[in-house]
mmCIF file of C-alpha atoms in Angstrom:
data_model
loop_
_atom_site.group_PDB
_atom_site.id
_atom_site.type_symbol
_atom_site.label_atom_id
_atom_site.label_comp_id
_atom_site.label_asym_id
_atom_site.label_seq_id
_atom_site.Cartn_x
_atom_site.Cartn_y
_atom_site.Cartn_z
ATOM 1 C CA UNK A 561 -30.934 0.743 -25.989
ATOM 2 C CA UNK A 562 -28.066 1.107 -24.060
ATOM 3 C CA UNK A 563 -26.138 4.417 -23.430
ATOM 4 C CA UNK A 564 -22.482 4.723 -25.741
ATOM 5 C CA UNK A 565 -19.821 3.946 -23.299
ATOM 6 C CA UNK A 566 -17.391 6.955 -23.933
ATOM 7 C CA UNK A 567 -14.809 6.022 -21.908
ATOM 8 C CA UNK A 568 -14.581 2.824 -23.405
ATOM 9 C CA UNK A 569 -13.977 4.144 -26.484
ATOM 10 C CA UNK A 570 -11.305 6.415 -25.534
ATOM 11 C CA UNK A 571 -9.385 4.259 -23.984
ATOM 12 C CA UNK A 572 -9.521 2.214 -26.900
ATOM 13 C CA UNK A 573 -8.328 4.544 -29.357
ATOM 14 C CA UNK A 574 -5.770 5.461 -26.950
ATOM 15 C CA UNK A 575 -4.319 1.940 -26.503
ATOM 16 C CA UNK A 576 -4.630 1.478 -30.647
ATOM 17 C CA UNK A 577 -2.182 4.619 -30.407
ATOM 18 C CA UNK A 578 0.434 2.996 -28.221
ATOM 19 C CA UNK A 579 3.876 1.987 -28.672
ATOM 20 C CA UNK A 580 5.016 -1.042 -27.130
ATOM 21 C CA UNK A 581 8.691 -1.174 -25.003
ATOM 22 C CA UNK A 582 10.448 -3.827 -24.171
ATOM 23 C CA UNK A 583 11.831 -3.792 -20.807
ATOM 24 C CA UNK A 584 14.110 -6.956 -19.589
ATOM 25 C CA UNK A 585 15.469 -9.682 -21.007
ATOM 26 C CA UNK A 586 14.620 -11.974 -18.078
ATOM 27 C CA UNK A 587 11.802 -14.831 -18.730
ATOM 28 C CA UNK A 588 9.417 -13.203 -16.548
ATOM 29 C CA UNK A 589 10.276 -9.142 -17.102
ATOM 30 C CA UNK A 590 7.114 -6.778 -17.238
ATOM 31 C CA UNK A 591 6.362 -5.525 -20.724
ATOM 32 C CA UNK A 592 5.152 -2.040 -20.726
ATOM 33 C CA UNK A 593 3.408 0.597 -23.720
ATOM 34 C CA UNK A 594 3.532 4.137 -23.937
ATOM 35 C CA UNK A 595 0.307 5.790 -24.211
ATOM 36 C CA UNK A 596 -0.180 9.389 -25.948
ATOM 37 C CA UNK A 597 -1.146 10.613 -22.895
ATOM 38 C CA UNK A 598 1.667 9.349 -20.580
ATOM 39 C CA UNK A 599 0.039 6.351 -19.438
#
């Protein structure tokens, strides 16, 4: 059995908790979140 892969796991719950921004209105503009820690 296989070790639990903490940081896995926080960095999903951390990307659940994320709020998405929209950034340019150009076809091919970066989109960007905002992660509770700054991210």
């Amino acid at each position: 059995m296989m070790p639990r892969e903490v940081a896995w796991r926080l960095f999903a719950d951390e990307l659940n908790a994320a709020l998405p921004m929209a950034t340019g209105s150009e076809e091919y503009s970066p989109n960007y979140v905002l992660t509770p820690l700054g991210a």
